[in-house]
Amino acid sequence: TITYRDLGAVVSSIPMTKYVVSKETMISHEKVIEAVMKDYALLPVRFYTVAPNAEEIRSLLRRRYLEFKKSLRELDNKVELGLKAFWRDMNAISQEIVNESGQIKVLGTKMTGCSAKEAGQDKGAVSEMLKQALEHKKAKEREPLLQPLKQLSSDSCLNMTYGDDMLMNATFLVDRNREKEFDGEVEKLATRYKDRIEFKYVGPAPPYSFVNIVVKE
């Protein structure tokens, strides 16, 4: 560790020529963080965060001392739990969106009395409307999933979703004493929506979503 007053930065000295981005080095980084977390409150730093020398680290601790102390108090005995939700049958969801939006499903375009350019514009407009309807449906169905989990967490973060079928990508900051209770609530959601939604649950993990430490811009 490199220390300043009662704060210590956990570091590793290594030649940059050997510090390659690989699965092995990322796992090593994560293992150290998880080991330290067993005994100490910790603000995790993202993989491949580097500093040129020890003085740079001391300067960081000195400049942001009060901020780090406050964050450590807030994150003490807390872990990050991640939950992603995916619709199981996108064909059914797409049909629901078409029915709810009152739009005619577009199967293709062909030449009629209008020009090909106009037909393309019409198709694009309908496609954009369906895209907006999809996002609206995600938000609507995400809310009842989030509410019971937010009540059990100290903080939460909604992350970007990827693909049409992912309706939720969320992380939660949870006190270790409530972790089992949180697990139970996730199980209830999985049972309640088993025919409609698939859940992917990850954790406990370091609270990366709730900490952002930059050594040097």
Coordinates of N, CA and C in Angstrom, one line a residue:
T1 N 0.8 -1.2 0.0 CA 0.0 0.0 0.0 C 0.9 1.3 0.0
I2 N 0.3 2.3 -0.6 CA 0.9 3.6 -0.5 C -0.1 4.5 0.3
T3 N 0.4 5.1 1.4 CA -0.5 5.7 2.3 C -0.4 7.2 2.4
Y4 N -1.5 7.7 2.8 CA -1.6 9.2 3.2 C -2.6 9.2 4.4
R5 N -2.1 9.6 5.6 CA -2.8 9.6 6.8 C -3.4 8.2 7.0
D6 N -4.7 8.1 7.1 CA -5.3 6.8 7.4 C -5.9 6.1 6.1
L7 N -5.5 6.6 4.9 CA -5.9 6.0 3.7 C -4.8 5.2 3.1
G8 N -5.0 4.1 2.4 CA -4.0 3.4 1.8 C -4.5 2.9 0.4
A9 N -3.6 3.2 -0.6 CA -3.9 2.7 -2.0 C -3.2 1.4 -2.2
V10 N -4.0 0.4 -2.6 CA -3.4 -0.9 -2.9 C -2.9 -0.9 -4.3
V11 N -1.6 -1.1 -4.5 CA -0.9 -1.0 -5.8 C -0.1 -2.2 -6.1
S12 N 0.3 -2.3 -7.3 CA 1.3 -3.3 -7.8 C 2.2 -2.6 -8.8
S13 N 3.5 -2.8 -8.5 CA 4.5 -2.2 -9.4 C 4.9 -3.3 -10.5
I14 N 4.7 -2.8 -11.8 CA 4.9 -3.8 -12.9 C 5.4 -3.0 -14.1
P15 N 6.3 -3.6 -14.9 CA 6.7 -2.9 -16.1 C 5.5 -2.9 -17.1
M16 N 5.3 -1.7 -17.7 CA 4.2 -1.6 -18.6 C 4.2 -2.6 -19.8
T17 N 5.4 -3.0 -20.2 CA 5.6 -4.0 -21.3 C 4.9 -5.3 -20.9
K18 N 4.8 -5.6 -19.6 CA 4.2 -6.8 -19.2 C 2.8 -6.7 -18.7
Y19 N 2.3 -5.4 -18.7 CA 0.9 -5.2 -18.2 C 0.0 -5.2 -19.4
V20 N -0.3 -6.4 -19.9 CA -1.1 -6.6 -21.1 C -2.6 -6.8 -20.7
V21 N -3.5 -6.4 -21.6 CA -4.9 -6.6 -21.4 C -5.2 -8.0 -21.8
S22 N -5.5 -8.8 -20.8 CA -5.8 -10.2 -21.1 C -6.8 -10.7 -20.0
K23 N -7.4 -11.8 -20.2 CA -8.3 -12.4 -19.2 C -7.6 -12.7 -17.9
E24 N -6.3 -13.2 -18.0 CA -5.6 -13.6 -16.8 C -5.3 -12.3 -16.0
T25 N -4.8 -11.2 -16.6 CA -4.5 -10.0 -15.8 C -5.7 -9.4 -15.2
M26 N -6.8 -9.4 -15.9 CA -8.1 -8.8 -15.4 C -8.6 -9.6 -14.2
I27 N -8.4 -11.0 -14.3 CA -8.9 -11.8 -13.2 C -8.0 -11.6 -12.0
S28 N -6.7 -11.4 -12.2 CA -5.7 -11.1 -11.1 C -6.1 -9.8 -10.4
H29 N -6.4 -8.8 -11.2 CA -6.9 -7.5 -10.6 C -8.1 -7.7 -9.8
E30 N -9.1 -8.5 -10.3 CA -10.3 -8.7 -9.5 C -10.1 -9.5 -8.3
K31 N -9.2 -10.5 -8.3 CA -9.0 -11.3 -7.1 C -8.4 -10.5 -6.0
V32 N -7.5 -9.6 -6.3 CA -6.9 -8.7 -5.3 C -8.0 -7.9 -4.6
I33 N -8.8 -7.2 -5.4 CA -9.9 -6.4 -4.9 C -10.8 -7.2 -4.0
E34 N -11.2 -8.4 -4.4 CA -12.1 -9.2 -3.7 C -11.5 -9.7 -2.4
A35 N -10.2 -9.9 -2.4 CA -9.5 -10.4 -1.2 C -9.4 -9.2 -0.2
V36 N -9.1 -8.0 -0.6 CA -9.1 -6.9 0.3 C -10.5 -6.5 0.8
M37 N -11.5 -6.7 0.0 CA -12.9 -6.4 0.4 C -13.3 -7.3 1.6
K38 N -12.7 -8.4 1.8 CA -13.1 -9.3 2.9 C -12.9 -8.7 4.3
D39 N -11.9 -7.8 4.3 CA -11.5 -7.3 5.6 C -11.6 -5.7 5.7
Y40 N -11.7 -5.1 4.6 CA -11.7 -3.6 4.6 C -12.8 -3.0 3.7
A41 N -13.2 -1.8 4.0 CA -14.0 -1.0 3.1 C -13.1 -0.6 2.0
L42 N -13.6 -0.7 0.7 CA -12.7 -0.5 -0.4 C -13.4 0.3 -1.5
L43 N -12.7 1.2 -2.1 CA -13.1 1.9 -3.3 C -12.4 1.3 -4.5
P44 N -13.1 0.5 -5.3 CA -12.4 -0.2 -6.4 C -12.0 0.7 -7.5
V45 N -10.8 0.4 -8.1 CA -10.3 1.2 -9.2 C -10.3 0.3 -10.4
R46 N -10.8 0.8 -11.5 CA -10.9 0.0 -12.7 C -9.6 -0.6 -13.2
F47 N -9.7 -1.7 -13.9 CA -8.5 -2.4 -14.4 C -7.8 -1.4 -15.4
Y48 N -6.5 -1.5 -15.4 CA -5.6 -0.7 -16.3 C -5.6 0.8 -15.8
T49 N -5.8 1.1 -14.6 CA -5.5 2.4 -14.0 C -4.1 2.5 -13.5
V50 N -3.3 3.3 -14.1 CA -1.9 3.4 -13.8 C -1.4 4.8 -13.4
A51 N -0.3 4.8 -12.7 CA 0.3 6.1 -12.3 C 1.8 6.0 -12.5
P52 N 2.5 7.1 -12.8 CA 3.9 7.0 -13.1 C 4.8 6.7 -11.9
N53 N 4.3 7.1 -10.8 CA 5.2 6.9 -9.6 C 4.3 7.0 -8.3
A54 N 4.9 6.7 -7.2 CA 4.2 6.7 -5.9 C 3.7 8.1 -5.5
E55 N 4.5 9.1 -5.8 CA 4.1 10.5 -5.4 C 2.8 10.9 -6.1
E56 N 2.6 10.4 -7.3 CA 1.3 10.7 -8.0 C 0.1 10.1 -7.2
I57 N 0.3 8.9 -6.6 CA -0.7 8.3 -5.8 C -0.9 9.1 -4.5
R58 N 0.1 9.4 -3.8 CA 0.0 10.2 -2.6 C -0.7 11.5 -2.9
S59 N -0.4 12.1 -4.0 CA -1.0 13.4 -4.3 C -2.5 13.2 -4.5
L60 N -2.9 12.1 -5.2 CA -4.3 11.8 -5.4 C -5.0 11.6 -4.0
L61 N -4.4 10.9 -3.1 CA -5.0 10.7 -1.8 C -5.1 12.0 -1.0
R62 N -4.1 12.8 -1.2 CA -4.1 14.1 -0.4 C -5.2 15.0 -1.0
R63 N -5.3 15.1 -2.3 CA -6.2 16.1 -2.9 C -7.7 15.6 -2.7
R64 N -7.9 14.3 -2.7 CA -9.3 13.9 -2.6 C -9.6 13.1 -1.3
Y65 N -8.8 13.5 -0.3 CA -8.9 12.8 1.0 C -10.3 12.8 1.6
L66 N -10.9 14.0 1.7 CA -12.2 14.1 2.3 C -13.3 13.3 1.5
E67 N -13.2 13.4 0.1 CA -14.1 12.7 -0.8 C -14.0 11.2 -0.6
F68 N -12.7 10.7 -0.5 CA -12.5 9.3 -0.4 C -13.0 8.8 1.0
K69 N -12.8 9.6 2.0 CA -13.3 9.2 3.4 C -14.8 9.1 3.4
K70 N -15.5 10.1 2.8 CA -16.9 10.1 2.7 C -17.4 8.9 2.0
S71 N -16.8 8.6 0.8 CA -17.2 7.4 0.0 C -17.0 6.1 0.8
L72 N -15.9 6.0 1.5 CA -15.6 4.8 2.2 C -16.7 4.5 3.3
R73 N -17.1 5.6 4.0 CA -18.2 5.5 5.0 C -19.5 5.0 4.3
E74 N -19.8 5.6 3.2 CA -21.0 5.2 2.5 C -21.0 3.8 1.9
L75 N -19.8 3.3 1.6 CA -19.7 2.0 1.0 C -19.3 0.9 2.0
D76 N -19.1 1.3 3.2 CA -18.7 0.3 4.2 C -19.7 -0.8 4.3
N77 N -19.3 -2.1 4.2 CA -20.1 -3.3 4.4 C -21.2 -3.4 3.3
K78 N -20.9 -2.8 2.1 CA -21.8 -2.9 1.0 C -21.2 -3.5 -0.2
V79 N -22.0 -4.2 -1.0 CA -21.5 -4.8 -2.2 C -22.4 -4.4 -3.4
E80 N -21.9 -4.7 -4.6 CA -22.7 -4.4 -5.8 C -23.3 -5.7 -6.3
L81 N -24.6 -5.7 -6.7 CA -25.3 -6.8 -7.3 C -25.9 -6.3 -8.6
G82 N -25.7 -7.1 -9.6 CA -26.1 -6.8 -10.9 C -27.2 -7.7 -11.4
L83 N -28.2 -7.1 -12.1 CA -29.4 -7.9 -12.6 C -29.7 -7.4 -14.0
K84 N -29.7 -8.3 -15.0 CA -30.1 -8.1 -16.3 C -31.4 -8.9 -16.6
A85 N -32.3 -8.3 -17.4 CA -33.6 -8.9 -17.7 C -33.8 -9.0 -19.2
F86 N -34.2 -10.1 -19.7 CA -34.3 -10.3 -21.2 C -35.7 -10.9 -21.4
W87 N -36.4 -10.4 -22.4 CA -37.6 -11.0 -22.9 C -37.3 -12.4 -23.5
R88 N -38.1 -13.4 -23.2 CA -37.8 -14.7 -23.8 C -38.3 -14.8 -25.2
D89 N -39.4 -14.2 -25.6 CA -40.0 -14.4 -26.9 C -40.2 -13.0 -27.6
M90 N -39.2 -12.6 -28.4 CA -39.3 -11.3 -29.0 C -40.4 -11.2 -30.1
N91 N -40.7 -12.3 -30.7 CA -41.8 -12.3 -31.7 C -43.1 -11.9 -31.0
A92 N -43.3 -12.5 -29.8 CA -44.6 -12.1 -29.1 C -44.5 -10.7 -28.6
I93 N -43.4 -10.2 -28.2 CA -43.2 -8.8 -27.7 C -43.5 -7.9 -28.9
S94 N -42.9 -8.2 -30.0 CA -43.1 -7.3 -31.2 C -44.5 -7.2 -31.6
Q95 N -45.2 -8.4 -31.5 CA -46.7 -8.3 -31.9 C -47.5 -7.5 -30.9
E96 N -47.1 -7.6 -29.6 CA -47.7 -6.8 -28.6 C -47.5 -5.3 -28.9
I97 N -46.3 -4.9 -29.3 CA -46.0 -3.5 -29.6 C -46.8 -3.0 -30.7
V98 N -46.9 -3.9 -31.8 CA -47.7 -3.5 -33.0 C -49.2 -3.3 -32.6
N99 N -49.7 -4.2 -31.8 CA -51.1 -4.1 -31.3 C -51.3 -2.9 -30.5
E100 N -50.4 -2.6 -29.5 CA -50.6 -1.5 -28.6 C -50.4 -0.2 -29.3
S101 N -49.5 -0.1 -30.3 CA -49.3 1.2 -31.0 C -50.3 1.4 -32.1
G102 N -51.1 0.4 -32.4 CA -52.1 0.6 -33.5 C -51.5 0.7 -34.9
Q103 N -50.3 0.3 -35.0 CA -49.6 0.4 -36.3 C -49.8 -0.9 -37.2
I104 N -49.7 -0.7 -38.5 CA -49.7 -1.8 -39.4 C -48.3 -2.4 -39.5
K105 N -48.1 -3.6 -39.3 CA -46.8 -4.2 -39.4 C -46.3 -4.1 -40.8
V106 N -45.0 -3.6 -40.9 CA -44.4 -3.4 -42.2 C -43.6 -4.6 -42.6
L107 N -44.0 -5.3 -43.7 CA -43.3 -6.5 -44.1 C -42.3 -6.1 -45.2
G108 N -42.5 -5.0 -45.9 CA -41.7 -4.6 -47.0 C -42.3 -3.5 -47.8
T109 N -41.6 -3.1 -48.8 CA -42.2 -2.0 -49.6 C -42.1 -2.4 -51.1
K110 N -43.0 -1.9 -51.9 CA -42.9 -2.1 -53.3 C -43.4 -0.9 -54.0
M111 N -43.2 -0.8 -55.3 CA -43.5 0.4 -56.1 C -45.1 0.4 -56.2
T112 N -45.6 1.6 -55.9 CA -47.0 1.8 -56.1 C -47.1 3.2 -56.8
G113 N -48.2 3.9 -56.5 CA -48.3 5.2 -57.1 C -47.3 6.2 -56.6
C114 N -46.7 6.0 -55.4 CA -45.7 6.9 -54.9 C -44.3 6.5 -55.3
S115 N -43.4 7.3 -55.2 CA -42.0 7.0 -55.5 C -41.4 6.1 -54.5
A116 N -40.3 5.4 -55.0 CA -39.5 4.5 -54.1 C -39.0 5.3 -52.9
K117 N -38.6 6.6 -53.2 CA -38.0 7.4 -52.1 C -39.1 7.7 -51.0
E118 N -40.3 8.0 -51.4 CA -41.4 8.3 -50.5 C -41.7 7.0 -49.7
A119 N -41.7 5.9 -50.4 CA -42.0 4.6 -49.7 C -41.0 4.3 -48.6
G120 N -39.7 4.6 -49.0 CA -38.6 4.4 -48.0 C -38.8 5.3 -46.8
Q121 N -39.2 6.6 -47.0 CA -39.4 7.5 -45.9 C -40.5 7.1 -45.0
D122 N -41.6 6.5 -45.7 CA -42.8 6.1 -44.9 C -42.3 4.9 -44.0
K123 N -41.6 4.0 -44.6 CA -41.1 2.8 -43.9 C -40.2 3.2 -42.7
G124 N -39.3 4.2 -43.0 CA -38.4 4.7 -41.9 C -39.2 5.3 -40.8
A125 N -40.3 6.1 -41.1 CA -41.0 6.7 -40.1 C -41.7 5.7 -39.2
V126 N -42.3 4.6 -39.8 CA -43.0 3.6 -39.0 C -41.9 2.8 -38.2
S127 N -40.7 2.6 -38.8 CA -39.7 1.9 -38.0 C -39.3 2.7 -36.8
E128 N -39.2 4.0 -36.9 CA -38.8 4.9 -35.8 C -39.9 4.9 -34.7
M129 N -41.1 4.9 -35.2 CA -42.3 4.8 -34.2 C -42.2 3.5 -33.4
L130 N -42.0 2.4 -34.1 CA -41.9 1.1 -33.4 C -40.7 1.0 -32.5
K131 N -39.6 1.7 -32.9 CA -38.4 1.7 -32.0 C -38.8 2.5 -30.7
Q132 N -39.4 3.6 -30.8 CA -39.9 4.4 -29.7 C -40.8 3.6 -28.8
A133 N -41.7 2.9 -29.5 CA -42.7 2.1 -28.7 C -42.0 1.0 -28.0
L134 N -40.9 0.4 -28.5 CA -40.2 -0.6 -27.9 C -39.5 -0.1 -26.6
E135 N -38.9 1.1 -26.7 CA -38.3 1.7 -25.5 C -39.3 2.1 -24.4
H136 N -40.5 2.5 -24.9 CA -41.5 2.8 -23.9 C -42.0 1.5 -23.2
K137 N -42.1 0.4 -23.9 CA -42.5 -0.9 -23.3 C -41.4 -1.3 -22.4
K138 N -40.2 -1.2 -22.7 CA -39.1 -1.6 -21.8 C -39.2 -0.8 -20.5
A139 N -39.4 0.5 -20.6 CA -39.5 1.3 -19.4 C -40.7 0.9 -18.5
K140 N -41.8 0.6 -19.2 CA -43.0 0.3 -18.5 C -42.9 -1.0 -17.7
E141 N -42.3 -2.0 -18.4 CA -42.1 -3.4 -17.8 C -40.9 -3.4 -16.8
R142 N -40.0 -2.5 -16.9 CA -38.8 -2.4 -16.1 C -39.2 -1.9 -14.7
E143 N -40.1 -1.0 -14.6 CA -40.5 -0.4 -13.3 C -40.9 -1.3 -12.2
P144 N -41.8 -2.3 -12.5 CA -42.2 -3.2 -11.4 C -41.1 -4.1 -11.0
L145 N -40.1 -4.3 -11.9 CA -38.9 -5.1 -11.5 C -38.0 -4.3 -10.5
L146 N -37.9 -3.1 -10.8 CA -37.0 -2.2 -10.1 C -37.5 -1.9 -8.7
Q147 N -38.8 -1.6 -8.5 CA -39.3 -1.1 -7.3 C -39.0 -1.9 -6.1
P148 N -39.3 -3.2 -6.0 CA -39.0 -4.0 -4.8 C -37.5 -4.1 -4.5
L149 N -36.6 -4.1 -5.6 CA -35.2 -4.2 -5.4 C -34.6 -2.9 -4.9
K150 N -35.1 -1.7 -5.3 CA -34.7 -0.4 -4.9 C -34.9 -0.3 -3.4
Q151 N -36.1 -0.9 -2.9 CA -36.4 -0.8 -1.5 C -35.4 -1.5 -0.6
L152 N -34.7 -2.5 -1.2 CA -33.7 -3.2 -0.4 C -32.3 -2.8 -0.6
S153 N -32.1 -1.7 -1.4 CA -30.7 -1.3 -1.7 C -30.5 0.1 -1.3
S154 N -29.2 0.5 -1.0 CA -28.9 1.8 -0.7 C -28.8 2.8 -1.8
D155 N -28.5 2.2 -3.0 CA -28.5 3.0 -4.2 C -28.6 2.1 -5.4
S156 N -28.9 2.6 -6.6 CA -29.1 1.8 -7.8 C -28.6 2.6 -9.0
C157 N -28.3 1.9 -10.0 CA -27.9 2.5 -11.3 C -28.4 1.8 -12.5
L158 N -29.1 2.5 -13.4 CA -29.5 1.9 -14.6 C -28.5 2.1 -15.7
N159 N -28.0 1.0 -16.3 CA -27.0 1.0 -17.3 C -27.7 0.8 -18.7
M160 N -26.9 1.1 -19.7 CA -27.4 1.0 -21.1 C -27.8 -0.5 -21.4
T161 N -28.9 -0.6 -22.1 CA -29.4 -2.0 -22.5 C -28.8 -2.2 -23.9
Y162 N -28.6 -3.5 -24.3 CA -28.1 -3.9 -25.6 C -29.0 -4.9 -26.2
G163 N -29.4 -4.6 -27.5 CA -30.3 -5.5 -28.2 C -31.8 -5.2 -27.8
D164 N -32.7 -5.7 -28.7 CA -34.1 -5.4 -28.5 C -34.7 -6.2 -27.3
D165 N -34.1 -7.4 -27.0 CA -34.6 -8.2 -26.0 C -34.2 -7.9 -24.6
M166 N -33.2 -7.1 -24.4 CA -32.8 -6.7 -23.0 C -33.6 -5.5 -22.6
L167 N -34.4 -5.7 -21.5 CA -35.3 -4.6 -21.1 C -34.7 -3.9 -19.8
M168 N -33.8 -4.6 -19.1 CA -33.2 -4.0 -17.9 C -31.7 -4.4 -17.8
N169 N -30.9 -3.5 -17.4 CA -29.5 -3.7 -17.1 C -29.2 -2.8 -15.9
A170 N -29.3 -3.3 -14.7 CA -29.2 -2.5 -13.5 C -28.2 -3.1 -12.5
T171 N -27.6 -2.2 -11.7 CA -26.8 -2.6 -10.6 C -27.3 -1.9 -9.3
F172 N -27.1 -2.6 -8.2 CA -27.6 -2.2 -6.9 C -26.5 -2.2 -5.9
L173 N -26.5 -1.2 -5.0 CA -25.6 -1.2 -3.9 C -26.4 -1.7 -2.7
V174 N -25.9 -2.8 -2.2 CA -26.7 -3.5 -1.1 C -25.8 -3.8 0.1
D175 N -26.4 -3.5 1.3 CA -25.7 -3.8 2.5 C -25.6 -5.3 2.6
R176 N -24.4 -5.8 3.1 CA -24.2 -7.3 3.2 C -25.3 -7.9 4.1
N177 N -25.8 -7.2 5.1 CA -26.8 -7.8 5.9 C -28.2 -8.0 5.2
R178 N -28.3 -7.4 4.1 CA -29.6 -7.5 3.4 C -29.4 -8.3 2.1
E179 N -28.2 -8.9 1.9 CA -27.9 -9.6 0.6 C -28.9 -10.8 0.4
K180 N -29.1 -11.6 1.5 CA -29.9 -12.7 1.3 C -31.4 -12.3 1.0
E181 N -31.8 -11.3 1.7 CA -33.2 -10.7 1.4 C -33.3 -10.3 0.0
F182 N -32.2 -9.7 -0.5 CA -32.2 -9.2 -1.9 C -32.3 -10.4 -2.9
D183 N -31.5 -11.5 -2.5 CA -31.5 -12.7 -3.3 C -32.9 -13.3 -3.4
G184 N -33.6 -13.3 -2.3 CA -34.9 -13.8 -2.2 C -35.9 -13.1 -3.1
E185 N -35.7 -11.7 -3.1 CA -36.6 -10.9 -4.0 C -36.3 -11.2 -5.5
V186 N -35.1 -11.4 -5.8 CA -34.8 -11.7 -7.2 C -35.4 -13.1 -7.6
E187 N -35.3 -14.0 -6.7 CA -36.0 -15.3 -6.9 C -37.5 -15.2 -7.1
K188 N -38.1 -14.3 -6.3 CA -39.5 -14.1 -6.5 C -39.8 -13.6 -7.9
L189 N -39.0 -12.6 -8.3 CA -39.2 -12.0 -9.7 C -39.0 -13.1 -10.8
A190 N -38.0 -13.9 -10.6 CA -37.7 -15.0 -11.6 C -38.9 -16.0 -11.7
T191 N -39.5 -16.3 -10.5 CA -40.6 -17.2 -10.5 C -41.9 -16.6 -11.1
R192 N -42.1 -15.3 -10.7 CA -43.3 -14.6 -11.2 C -43.3 -14.4 -12.7
Y193 N -42.1 -14.1 -13.3 CA -42.1 -13.8 -14.7 C -41.4 -14.9 -15.5
K194 N -41.4 -16.1 -15.0 CA -40.6 -17.2 -15.6 C -40.9 -17.5 -17.0
D195 N -42.2 -17.3 -17.4 CA -42.6 -17.6 -18.8 C -42.3 -16.4 -19.8
R196 N -42.0 -15.3 -19.2 CA -41.9 -14.1 -20.0 C -40.5 -13.5 -20.0
I197 N -39.8 -13.5 -18.9 CA -38.5 -12.9 -18.7 C -37.4 -13.8 -18.2
E198 N -36.2 -13.7 -18.8 CA -35.1 -14.5 -18.3 C -34.2 -13.5 -17.5
F199 N -33.7 -13.8 -16.3 CA -32.9 -13.0 -15.5 C -31.5 -13.5 -15.4
K200 N -30.5 -12.6 -15.4 CA -29.1 -12.9 -15.2 C -28.6 -12.1 -14.0
Y201 N -28.3 -12.8 -13.0 CA -28.0 -12.2 -11.7 C -26.5 -12.4 -11.3
V202 N -25.8 -11.3 -11.0 CA -24.3 -11.4 -10.8 C -24.0 -10.7 -9.5
G203 N -23.1 -11.3 -8.7 CA -22.6 -10.7 -7.5 C -22.4 -11.7 -6.4
P204 N -21.9 -11.2 -5.2 CA -21.5 -9.9 -4.9 C -20.2 -9.5 -5.6
A205 N -20.1 -8.2 -6.0 CA -19.0 -7.7 -6.7 C -18.5 -6.4 -6.1
P206 N -17.3 -5.9 -6.4 CA -16.9 -4.6 -5.9 C -17.8 -3.5 -6.5
P207 N -18.1 -2.4 -5.8 CA -19.1 -1.4 -6.2 C -18.6 -0.5 -7.3
Y208 N -18.2 -1.0 -8.4 CA -17.6 -0.2 -9.5 C -18.6 0.9 -10.0
S209 N -19.9 0.5 -10.0 CA -20.9 1.4 -10.6 C -21.1 2.6 -9.7
F210 N -20.6 2.6 -8.5 CA -20.9 3.7 -7.6 C -19.6 4.4 -7.2
V211 N -18.5 4.1 -7.9 CA -17.2 4.8 -7.6 C -16.5 5.1 -8.9
N212 N -15.9 6.3 -9.0 CA -15.2 6.6 -10.2 C -13.9 7.3 -9.8
I213 N -12.8 6.6 -9.7 CA -11.5 7.1 -9.3 C -10.6 7.2 -10.6
V214 N -10.2 8.4 -10.9 CA -9.3 8.7 -12.0 C -8.0 9.2 -11.5
V215 N -6.9 8.5 -11.7 CA -5.6 8.9 -11.2 C -5.2 10.2 -11.8
K216 N -5.3 10.3 -13.2 CA -4.8 11.5 -13.9 C -5.6 11.6 -15.2
E217 N -6.2 12.7 -15.4 CA -7.0 12.9 -16.6 C -6.1 12.8 -17.9

